[in-house]
CSV table of C-alpha atoms in Angstrom, one decimal:
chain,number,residue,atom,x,y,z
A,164,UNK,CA,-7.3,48.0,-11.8
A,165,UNK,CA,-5.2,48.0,-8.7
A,166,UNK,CA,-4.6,44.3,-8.8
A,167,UNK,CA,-2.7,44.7,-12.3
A,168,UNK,CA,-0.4,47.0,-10.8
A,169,UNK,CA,3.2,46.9,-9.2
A,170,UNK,CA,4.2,49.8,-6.7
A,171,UNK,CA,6.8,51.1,-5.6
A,172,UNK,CA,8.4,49.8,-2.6
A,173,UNK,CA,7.8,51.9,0.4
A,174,UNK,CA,10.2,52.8,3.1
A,175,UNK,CA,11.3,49.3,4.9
A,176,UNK,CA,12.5,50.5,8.1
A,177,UNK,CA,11.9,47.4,9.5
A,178,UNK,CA,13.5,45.2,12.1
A,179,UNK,CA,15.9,41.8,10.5
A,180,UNK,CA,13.1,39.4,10.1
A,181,UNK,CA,15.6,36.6,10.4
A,182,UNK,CA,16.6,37.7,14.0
A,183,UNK,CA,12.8,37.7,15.1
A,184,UNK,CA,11.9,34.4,17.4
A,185,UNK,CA,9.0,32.0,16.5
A,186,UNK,CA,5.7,34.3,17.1
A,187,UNK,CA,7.1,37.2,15.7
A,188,UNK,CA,6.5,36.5,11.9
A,189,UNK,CA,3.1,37.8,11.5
A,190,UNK,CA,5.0,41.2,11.8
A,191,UNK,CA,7.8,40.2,9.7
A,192,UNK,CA,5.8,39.3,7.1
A,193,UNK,CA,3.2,42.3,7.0
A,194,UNK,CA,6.6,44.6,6.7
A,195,UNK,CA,7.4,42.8,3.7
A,196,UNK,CA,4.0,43.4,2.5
A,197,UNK,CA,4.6,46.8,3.3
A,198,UNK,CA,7.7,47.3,1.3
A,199,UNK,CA,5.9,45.5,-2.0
A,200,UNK,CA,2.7,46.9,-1.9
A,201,UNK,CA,3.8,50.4,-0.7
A,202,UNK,CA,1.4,51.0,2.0
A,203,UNK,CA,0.9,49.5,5.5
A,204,UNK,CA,-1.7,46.3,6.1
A,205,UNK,CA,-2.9,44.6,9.2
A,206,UNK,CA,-2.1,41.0,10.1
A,207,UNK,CA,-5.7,39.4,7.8
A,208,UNK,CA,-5.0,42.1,5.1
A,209,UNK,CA,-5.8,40.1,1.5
A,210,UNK,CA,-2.6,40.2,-1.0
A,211,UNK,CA,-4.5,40.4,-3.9
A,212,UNK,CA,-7.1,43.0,-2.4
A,213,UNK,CA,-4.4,45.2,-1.6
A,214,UNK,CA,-3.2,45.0,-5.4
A,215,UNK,CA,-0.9,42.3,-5.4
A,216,UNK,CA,-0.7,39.7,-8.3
A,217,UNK,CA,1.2,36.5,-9.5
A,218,UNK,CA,4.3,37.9,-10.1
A,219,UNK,CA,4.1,40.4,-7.2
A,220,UNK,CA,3.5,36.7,-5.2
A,221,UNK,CA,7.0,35.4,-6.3
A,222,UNK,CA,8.9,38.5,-4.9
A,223,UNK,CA,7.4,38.4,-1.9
A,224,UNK,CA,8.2,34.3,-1.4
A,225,UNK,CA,11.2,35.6,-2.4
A,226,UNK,CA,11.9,38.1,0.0
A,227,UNK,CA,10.5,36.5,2.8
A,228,UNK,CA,12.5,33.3,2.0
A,229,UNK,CA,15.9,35.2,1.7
A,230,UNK,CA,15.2,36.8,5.0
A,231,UNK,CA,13.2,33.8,7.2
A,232,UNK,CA,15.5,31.2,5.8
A,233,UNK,CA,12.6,29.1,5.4
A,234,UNK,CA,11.1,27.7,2.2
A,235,UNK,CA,8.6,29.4,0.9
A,236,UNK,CA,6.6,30.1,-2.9
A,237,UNK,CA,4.6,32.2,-4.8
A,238,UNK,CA,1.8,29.3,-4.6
A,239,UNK,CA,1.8,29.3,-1.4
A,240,UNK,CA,1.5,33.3,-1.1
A,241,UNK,CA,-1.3,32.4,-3.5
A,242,UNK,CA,-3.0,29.9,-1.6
A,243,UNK,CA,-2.3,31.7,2.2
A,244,UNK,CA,-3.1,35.1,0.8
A,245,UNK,CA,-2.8,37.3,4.5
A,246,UNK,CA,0.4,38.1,7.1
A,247,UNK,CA,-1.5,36.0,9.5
A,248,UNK,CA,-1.9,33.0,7.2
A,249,UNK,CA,1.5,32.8,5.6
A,250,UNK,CA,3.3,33.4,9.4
A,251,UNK,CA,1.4,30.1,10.4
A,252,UNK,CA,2.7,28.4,7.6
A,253,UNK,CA,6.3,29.3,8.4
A,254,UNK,CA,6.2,28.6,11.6
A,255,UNK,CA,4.9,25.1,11.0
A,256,UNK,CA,7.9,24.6,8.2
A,257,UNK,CA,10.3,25.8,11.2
A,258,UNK,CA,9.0,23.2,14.0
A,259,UNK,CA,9.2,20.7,11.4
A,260,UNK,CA,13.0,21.9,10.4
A,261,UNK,CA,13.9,21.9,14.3
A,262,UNK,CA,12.0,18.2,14.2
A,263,UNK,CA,14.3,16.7,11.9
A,264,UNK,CA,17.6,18.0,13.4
A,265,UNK,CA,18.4,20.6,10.9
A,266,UNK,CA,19.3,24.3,11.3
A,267,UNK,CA,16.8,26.5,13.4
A,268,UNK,CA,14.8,29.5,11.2
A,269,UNK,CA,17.0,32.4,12.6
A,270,UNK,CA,20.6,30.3,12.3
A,271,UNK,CA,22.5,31.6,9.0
A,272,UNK,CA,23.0,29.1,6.4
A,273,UNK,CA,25.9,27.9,4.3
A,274,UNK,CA,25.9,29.2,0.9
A,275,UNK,CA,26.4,25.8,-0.2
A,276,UNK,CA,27.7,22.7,1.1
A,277,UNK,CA,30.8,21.3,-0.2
A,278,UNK,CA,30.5,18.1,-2.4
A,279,UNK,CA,31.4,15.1,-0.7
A,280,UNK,CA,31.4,12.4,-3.6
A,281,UNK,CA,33.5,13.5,-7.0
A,282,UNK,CA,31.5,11.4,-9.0
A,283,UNK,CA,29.0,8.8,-10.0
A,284,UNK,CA,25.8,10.8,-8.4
A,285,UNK,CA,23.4,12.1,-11.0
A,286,UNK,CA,22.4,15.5,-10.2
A,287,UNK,CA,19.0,16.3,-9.4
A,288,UNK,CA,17.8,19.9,-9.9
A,289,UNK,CA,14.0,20.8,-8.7
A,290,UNK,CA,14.3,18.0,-5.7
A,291,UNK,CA,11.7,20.0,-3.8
A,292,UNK,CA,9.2,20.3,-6.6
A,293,UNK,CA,6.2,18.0,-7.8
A,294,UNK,CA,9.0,16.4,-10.5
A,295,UNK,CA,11.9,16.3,-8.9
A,296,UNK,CA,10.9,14.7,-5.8
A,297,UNK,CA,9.4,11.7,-8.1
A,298,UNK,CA,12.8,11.8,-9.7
A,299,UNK,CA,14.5,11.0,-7.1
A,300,UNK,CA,12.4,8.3,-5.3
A,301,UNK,CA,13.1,6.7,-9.1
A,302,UNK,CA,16.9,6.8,-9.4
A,303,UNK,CA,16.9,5.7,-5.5
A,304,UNK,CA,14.7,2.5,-6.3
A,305,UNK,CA,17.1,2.2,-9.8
A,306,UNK,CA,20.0,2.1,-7.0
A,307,UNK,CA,21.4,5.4,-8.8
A,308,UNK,CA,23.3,7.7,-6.3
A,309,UNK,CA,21.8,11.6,-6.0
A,310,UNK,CA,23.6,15.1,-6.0
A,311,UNK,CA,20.0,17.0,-5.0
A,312,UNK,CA,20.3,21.0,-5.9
A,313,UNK,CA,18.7,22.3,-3.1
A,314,UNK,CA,18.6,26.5,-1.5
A,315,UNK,CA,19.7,26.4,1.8
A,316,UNK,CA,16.5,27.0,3.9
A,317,UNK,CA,14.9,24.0,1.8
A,318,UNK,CA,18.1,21.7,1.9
A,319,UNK,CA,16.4,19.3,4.5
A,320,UNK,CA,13.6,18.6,2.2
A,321,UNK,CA,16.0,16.5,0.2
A,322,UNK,CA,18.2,15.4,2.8
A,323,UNK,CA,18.2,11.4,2.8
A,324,UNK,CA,20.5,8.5,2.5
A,325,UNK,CA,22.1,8.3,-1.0
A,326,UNK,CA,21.7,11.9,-1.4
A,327,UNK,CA,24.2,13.9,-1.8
A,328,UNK,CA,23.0,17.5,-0.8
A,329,UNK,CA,24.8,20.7,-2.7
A,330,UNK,CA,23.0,24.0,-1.7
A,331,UNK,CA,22.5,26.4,-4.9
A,332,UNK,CA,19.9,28.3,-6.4
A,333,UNK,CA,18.7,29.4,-10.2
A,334,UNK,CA,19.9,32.1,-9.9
A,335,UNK,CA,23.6,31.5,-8.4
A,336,UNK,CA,25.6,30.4,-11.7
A,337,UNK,CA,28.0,29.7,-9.4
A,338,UNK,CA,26.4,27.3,-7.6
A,339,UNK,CA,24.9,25.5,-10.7
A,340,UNK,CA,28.3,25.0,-12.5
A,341,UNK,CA,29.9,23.7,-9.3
A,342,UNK,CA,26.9,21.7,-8.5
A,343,UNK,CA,27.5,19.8,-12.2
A,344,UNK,CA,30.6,19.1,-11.9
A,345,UNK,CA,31.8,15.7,-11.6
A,346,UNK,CA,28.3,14.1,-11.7
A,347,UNK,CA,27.8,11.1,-13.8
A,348,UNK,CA,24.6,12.5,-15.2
A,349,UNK,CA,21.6,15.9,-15.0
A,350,UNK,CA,18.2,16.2,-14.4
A,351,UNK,CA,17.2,19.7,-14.9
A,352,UNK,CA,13.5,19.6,-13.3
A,353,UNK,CA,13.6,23.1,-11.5
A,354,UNK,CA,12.2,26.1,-13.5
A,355,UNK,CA,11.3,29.3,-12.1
A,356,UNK,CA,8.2,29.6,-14.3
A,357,UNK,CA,7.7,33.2,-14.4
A,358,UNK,CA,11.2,34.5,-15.0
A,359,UNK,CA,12.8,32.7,-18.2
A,360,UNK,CA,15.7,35.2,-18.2
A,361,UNK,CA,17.0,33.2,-15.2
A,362,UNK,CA,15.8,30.3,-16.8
A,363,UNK,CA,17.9,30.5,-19.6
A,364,UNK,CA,21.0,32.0,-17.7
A,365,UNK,CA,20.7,28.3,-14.9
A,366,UNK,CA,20.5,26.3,-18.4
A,367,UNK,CA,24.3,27.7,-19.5
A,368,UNK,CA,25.5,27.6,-16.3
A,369,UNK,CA,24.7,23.5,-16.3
A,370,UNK,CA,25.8,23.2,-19.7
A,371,UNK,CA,29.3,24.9,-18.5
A,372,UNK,CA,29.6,22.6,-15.5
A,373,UNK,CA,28.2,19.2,-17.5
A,374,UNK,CA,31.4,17.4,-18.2
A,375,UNK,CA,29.9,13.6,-18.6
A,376,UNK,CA,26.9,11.6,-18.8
A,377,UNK,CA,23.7,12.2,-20.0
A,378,UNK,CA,21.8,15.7,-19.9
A,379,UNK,CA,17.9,15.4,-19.3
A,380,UNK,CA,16.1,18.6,-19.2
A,381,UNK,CA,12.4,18.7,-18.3
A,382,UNK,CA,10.8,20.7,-21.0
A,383,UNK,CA,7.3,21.5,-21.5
A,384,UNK,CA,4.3,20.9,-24.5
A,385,UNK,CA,4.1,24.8,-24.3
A,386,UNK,CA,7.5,25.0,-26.3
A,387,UNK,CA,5.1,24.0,-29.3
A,388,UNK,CA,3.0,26.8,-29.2
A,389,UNK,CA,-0.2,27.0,-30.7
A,390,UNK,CA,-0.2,23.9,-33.2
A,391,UNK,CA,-2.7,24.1,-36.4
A,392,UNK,CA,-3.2,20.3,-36.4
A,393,UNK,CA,-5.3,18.9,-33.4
A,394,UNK,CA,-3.3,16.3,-33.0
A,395,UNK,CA,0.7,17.5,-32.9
A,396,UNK,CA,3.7,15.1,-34.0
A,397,UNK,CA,6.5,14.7,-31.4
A,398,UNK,CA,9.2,16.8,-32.0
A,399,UNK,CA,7.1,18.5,-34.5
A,400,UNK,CA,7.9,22.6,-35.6
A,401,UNK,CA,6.9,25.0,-32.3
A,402,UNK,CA,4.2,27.8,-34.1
A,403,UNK,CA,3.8,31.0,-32.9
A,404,UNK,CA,2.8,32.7,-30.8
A,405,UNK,CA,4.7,30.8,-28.2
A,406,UNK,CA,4.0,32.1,-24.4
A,407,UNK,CA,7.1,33.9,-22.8
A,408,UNK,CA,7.4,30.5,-20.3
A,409,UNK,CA,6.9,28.4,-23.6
A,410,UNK,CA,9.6,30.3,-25.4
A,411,UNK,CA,12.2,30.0,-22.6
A,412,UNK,CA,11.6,26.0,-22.8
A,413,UNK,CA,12.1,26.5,-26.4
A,414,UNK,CA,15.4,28.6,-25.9
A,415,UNK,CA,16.5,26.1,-23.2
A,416,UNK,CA,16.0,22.7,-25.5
A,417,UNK,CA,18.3,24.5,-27.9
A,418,UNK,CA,21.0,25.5,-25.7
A,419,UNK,CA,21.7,22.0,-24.8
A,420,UNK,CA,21.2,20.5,-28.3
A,421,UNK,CA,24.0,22.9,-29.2
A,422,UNK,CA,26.0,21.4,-26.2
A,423,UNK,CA,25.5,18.1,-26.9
A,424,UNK,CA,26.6,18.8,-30.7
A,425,UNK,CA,29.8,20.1,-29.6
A,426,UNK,CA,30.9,16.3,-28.6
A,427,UNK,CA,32.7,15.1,-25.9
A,428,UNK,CA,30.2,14.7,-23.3
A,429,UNK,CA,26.8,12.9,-23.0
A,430,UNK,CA,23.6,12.7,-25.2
A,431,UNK,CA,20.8,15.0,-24.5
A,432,UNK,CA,17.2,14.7,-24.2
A,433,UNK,CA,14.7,17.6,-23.9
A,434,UNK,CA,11.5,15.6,-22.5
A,435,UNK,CA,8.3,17.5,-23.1
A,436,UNK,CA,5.9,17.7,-20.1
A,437,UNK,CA,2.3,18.6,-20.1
A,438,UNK,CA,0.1,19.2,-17.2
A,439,UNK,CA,1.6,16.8,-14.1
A,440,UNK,CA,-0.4,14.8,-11.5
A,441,UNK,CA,0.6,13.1,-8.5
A,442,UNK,CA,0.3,13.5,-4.8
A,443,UNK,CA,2.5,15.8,-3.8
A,444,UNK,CA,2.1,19.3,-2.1
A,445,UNK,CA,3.6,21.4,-5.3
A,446,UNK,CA,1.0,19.6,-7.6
A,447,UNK,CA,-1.8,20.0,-5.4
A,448,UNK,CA,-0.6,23.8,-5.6
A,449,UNK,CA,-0.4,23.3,-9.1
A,450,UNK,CA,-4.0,21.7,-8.8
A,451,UNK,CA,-5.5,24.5,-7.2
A,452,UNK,CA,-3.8,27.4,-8.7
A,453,UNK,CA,-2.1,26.6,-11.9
A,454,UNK,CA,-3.7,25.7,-15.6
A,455,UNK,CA,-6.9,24.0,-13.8
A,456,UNK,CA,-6.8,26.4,-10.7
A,457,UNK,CA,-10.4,28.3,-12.3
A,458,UNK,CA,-12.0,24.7,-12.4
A,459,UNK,CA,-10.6,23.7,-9.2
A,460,UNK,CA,-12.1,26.2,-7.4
A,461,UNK,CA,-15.8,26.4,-9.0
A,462,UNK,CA,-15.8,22.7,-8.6
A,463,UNK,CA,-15.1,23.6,-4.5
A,464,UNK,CA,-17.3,26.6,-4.6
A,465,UNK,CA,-20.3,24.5,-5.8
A,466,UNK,CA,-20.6,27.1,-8.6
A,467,UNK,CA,-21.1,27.0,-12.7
A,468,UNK,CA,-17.7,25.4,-14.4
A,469,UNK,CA,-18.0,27.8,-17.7
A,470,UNK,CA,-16.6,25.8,-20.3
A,471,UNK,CA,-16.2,26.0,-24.6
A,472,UNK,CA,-19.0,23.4,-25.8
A,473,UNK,CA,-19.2,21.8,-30.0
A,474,UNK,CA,-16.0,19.2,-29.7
A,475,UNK,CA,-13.6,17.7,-27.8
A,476,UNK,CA,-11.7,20.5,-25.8
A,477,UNK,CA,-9.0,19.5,-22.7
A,478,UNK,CA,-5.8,18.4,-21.9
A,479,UNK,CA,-2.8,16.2,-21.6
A,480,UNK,CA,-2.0,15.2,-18.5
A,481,UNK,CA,1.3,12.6,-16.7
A,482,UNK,CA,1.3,11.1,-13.9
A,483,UNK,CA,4.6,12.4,-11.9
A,484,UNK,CA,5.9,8.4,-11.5
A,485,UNK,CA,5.6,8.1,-14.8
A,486,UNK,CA,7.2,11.5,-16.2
A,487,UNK,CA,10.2,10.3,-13.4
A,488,UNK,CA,10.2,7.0,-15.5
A,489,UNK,CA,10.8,8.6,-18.7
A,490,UNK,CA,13.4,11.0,-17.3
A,491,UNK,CA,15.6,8.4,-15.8
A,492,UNK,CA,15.2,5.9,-18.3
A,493,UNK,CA,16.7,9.3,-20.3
A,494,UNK,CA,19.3,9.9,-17.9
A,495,UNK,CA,20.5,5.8,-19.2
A,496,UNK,CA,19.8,5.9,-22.6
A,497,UNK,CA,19.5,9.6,-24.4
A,498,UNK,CA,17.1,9.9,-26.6
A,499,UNK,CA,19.2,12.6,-28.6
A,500,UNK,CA,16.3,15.3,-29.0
A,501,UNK,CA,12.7,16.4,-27.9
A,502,UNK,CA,10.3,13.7,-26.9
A,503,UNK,CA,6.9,13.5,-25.2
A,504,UNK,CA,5.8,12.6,-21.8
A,505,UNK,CA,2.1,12.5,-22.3
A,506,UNK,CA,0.8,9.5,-20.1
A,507,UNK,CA,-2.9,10.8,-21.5
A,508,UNK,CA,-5.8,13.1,-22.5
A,509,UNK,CA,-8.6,14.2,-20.6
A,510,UNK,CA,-11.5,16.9,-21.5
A,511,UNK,CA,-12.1,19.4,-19.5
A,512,UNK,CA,-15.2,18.6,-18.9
A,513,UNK,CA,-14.7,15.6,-17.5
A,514,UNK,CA,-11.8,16.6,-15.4
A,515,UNK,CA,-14.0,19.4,-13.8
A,516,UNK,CA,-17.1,17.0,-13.2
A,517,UNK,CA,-14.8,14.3,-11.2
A,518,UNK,CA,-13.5,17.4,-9.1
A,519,UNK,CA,-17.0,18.2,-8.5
A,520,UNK,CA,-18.1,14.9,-7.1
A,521,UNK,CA,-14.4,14.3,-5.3
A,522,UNK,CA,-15.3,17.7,-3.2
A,523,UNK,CA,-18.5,17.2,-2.6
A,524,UNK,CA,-19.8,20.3,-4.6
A,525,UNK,CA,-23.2,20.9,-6.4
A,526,UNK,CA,-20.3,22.7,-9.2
A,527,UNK,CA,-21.4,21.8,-12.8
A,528,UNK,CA,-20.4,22.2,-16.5
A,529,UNK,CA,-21.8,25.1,-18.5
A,530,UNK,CA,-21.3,26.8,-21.3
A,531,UNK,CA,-19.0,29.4,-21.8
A,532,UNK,CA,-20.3,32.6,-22.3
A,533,UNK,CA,-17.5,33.8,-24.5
A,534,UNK,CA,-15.9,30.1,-26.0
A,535,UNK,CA,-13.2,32.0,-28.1
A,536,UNK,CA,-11.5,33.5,-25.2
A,537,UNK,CA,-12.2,30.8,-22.8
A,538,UNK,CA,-8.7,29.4,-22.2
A,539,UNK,CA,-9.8,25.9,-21.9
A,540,UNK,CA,-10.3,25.9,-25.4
A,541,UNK,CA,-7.6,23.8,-26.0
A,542,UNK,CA,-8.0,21.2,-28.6
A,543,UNK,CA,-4.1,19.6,-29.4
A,544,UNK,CA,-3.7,15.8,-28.8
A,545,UNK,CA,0.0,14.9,-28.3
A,546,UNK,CA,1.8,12.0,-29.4
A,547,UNK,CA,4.4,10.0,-27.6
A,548,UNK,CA,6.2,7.4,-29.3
A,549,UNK,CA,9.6,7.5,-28.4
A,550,UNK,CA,9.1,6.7,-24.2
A,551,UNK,CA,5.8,5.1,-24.7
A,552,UNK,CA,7.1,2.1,-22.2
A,553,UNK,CA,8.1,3.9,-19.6
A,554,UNK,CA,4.8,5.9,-20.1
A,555,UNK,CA,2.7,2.4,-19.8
A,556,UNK,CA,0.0,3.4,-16.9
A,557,UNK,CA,0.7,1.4,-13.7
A,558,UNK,CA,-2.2,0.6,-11.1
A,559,UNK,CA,-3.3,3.5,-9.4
A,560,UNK,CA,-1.8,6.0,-12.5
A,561,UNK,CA,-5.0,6.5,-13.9
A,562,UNK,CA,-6.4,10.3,-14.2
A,563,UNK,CA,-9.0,9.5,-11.3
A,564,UNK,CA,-7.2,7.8,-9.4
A,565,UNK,CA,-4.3,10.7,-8.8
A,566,UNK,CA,-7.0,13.4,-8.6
A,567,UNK,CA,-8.4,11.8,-5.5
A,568,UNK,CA,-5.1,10.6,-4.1
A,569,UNK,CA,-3.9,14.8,-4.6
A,570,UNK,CA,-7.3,15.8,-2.7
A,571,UNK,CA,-6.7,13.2,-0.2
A,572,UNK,CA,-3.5,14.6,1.1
């Protein structure tokens, strides 16, 4: 079908996007669809009607993010799926740029912003994100200075006293080796998720520029593949097939165990991370379009939540305070290899029935018509020894309680 395809880019032809005044992006941003999706659209034409898909999404956050200077991702093409939508949306993210007294939309950014401490700061990478933004609220209460990794249209989204802001992205070795050196320390929370190529190629980059300190890099349970055992040993052998995100986490844990083994710098701790809650605007993305995205929106919908029945089927889940714990208790102590971050397990079922009654839908649990190739049948239980006391669930961290404290926001 048409949505599983990518097309050629038609002719562009259009005006600098960046140069357009507030108002004009509806029309900047239906060009762009243009050039992706090789034919013209109106300003309430659908993305995905028009045969756009996930990774189609990224390019055009992308594109538009390069040219608008504004931050922008593929969840958010996903979730404001028309020119019309996604032009509101950046020009709400542009008054609240000019509100807080950074650079307008159309002014060109720095490549990157010169360091202005040589050391001590721990670098953050992902500030923006669901993780990293928990991250950092943790090393500011631990009274840890922060070098925040941050693209230039989004710099102002980490911008705060005791951080140190160096402008970079994934895909700018430059700017990742420059950003690591002389830090006191890495968290490595940004991923691109779709792209593991780039992933891997930021991981060396960091490794090249980590001189000192500890390296913590937010892995994932998917580096484990598909277990046989139901409930899977930490640090236990990754079985095939590993997903082509999973296998990039895997790639990446290596890559700094290798580092690490070299000598002379830090430990190293690859900290596995299942699905993450916590009120934030990337997790309630996440939320609604990620792994739980299909029960998310039958639960709004008010309609049937298919689901594998015969045993316990669901997932592990962490509360984002809690994975930050972990990470910068890490960041101070290594703990020399691959650990968990598991703060719990919830089934499916009951996940879906809570988001049900929290958005006031008449959505219910069903069987699945075809259980083996429902992809909630997921049956692995994870342990997590090793940071179990950072992992200890504080009031308010309970599975519930963050699912209605996401839909709240």
């Amino acid at each position: 079908g048409r949505a599983g395809q990518a097309r050629q880019p038609g002719p562009a032809g259009a005006a600098d996007p960046a140069a357009r005044p507030d108002g004009g992006r509806t029309a900047a941003v239906q060009a762009v669809f243009g050039e992706l999706l090789g034919e013209r659209t109106g300003p309430d034409g659908d993305f995905f009607v028009l045969g756009g898909h996930s990774l189609l999404a990224v390019r055009l956050a992308e594109t538009l993010r390069e040219r608008l200077r504004l931050p922008l991702t593929g969840l958010d093409v996903m979730e404001h799926r028309t020119p019309r939508a996604l032009a509101a949306l950046l020009d709400q993210r542009a008054r609240q740029r000019t509100a807080t007294g950074t650079a307008t939309a159309t002014a060109p950014a720095p490549t990157r912003r010169a360091a202005a401490r040589p050391g001590g700061a721990v670098l953050v990478t992902g500030g923006t994100g669901g993780v990293g933004a928990f991250v950092m609220k943790e090393l500011a209460a631990r009274g840890r200075p922060v070098r925040a990794l941050a693209r230039p249209e989004s710099a102002h989204l980490v911008a705060a006293e005791g951080v140190e802001v160096v402008e970079g992205d994934l895909a700018d070795p430059d700017s990742l080796r420059a950003a690591a050196e002389g830090t006191a320390g890495i968290i490595h929370a940004a991923c691109t998720f779709t792209a593991p190529d780039v992933d891997r190629a930021a991981m060396q980059a960091l490794l090249d520029g980590w001189r000192r300190g500890n390296f913590v890099f937010v892995s994932s349970i998917d580096a484990y593949g598909r277990p046989t055992v139901e409930e899977v040993a930490e640090g236990a052998v990754s079985q095939e097939p590993l997903s082509p995100y999973g296998r990039g986490k895997l790639d990446c844990e290596r890559m700094l165990a290798q580092a690490a083994g070299a000598g002379g710098r830090g430990g190293a701790s690859s900290v596995r991370a299942p699905v993450v809650w916590g009120a934030h605007d990337r997790l309630r993305d996440q939320l609604r379009w990620g792994a739980t995205g299909e029960l998310f929106q039958a639960a709004r919908a008010g309609e049937p939540i298919p689901l594998p029945q015969g045993g316990w089927y669901g997932t592990p889940w962490v509360h984002a305070a809690a994975l930050a714990r972990t990470l910068v208790t890490c960041a101070e102590t290594p703990a020399h290899g691959v650990v968990n971050a598991i703060g719990g397990h919830v089934s499916w079922a009951e996940a879906a029935t809570e988001l049900a009654r929290l958005l006031g839908g008449a959505g219910r649990v069903v069987p699945a018509a075809d259980p083996a190739s429902s992809p909630f049948r997921q049956r692995w239980r994870y342990r997590a020894e090793a940071l179990a006391e950072e992992l200890v669930e504080r009031p308010g961290e309970d599975w519930r309680s963050v699912l209605a404290a996401m839909l709240a926001g």
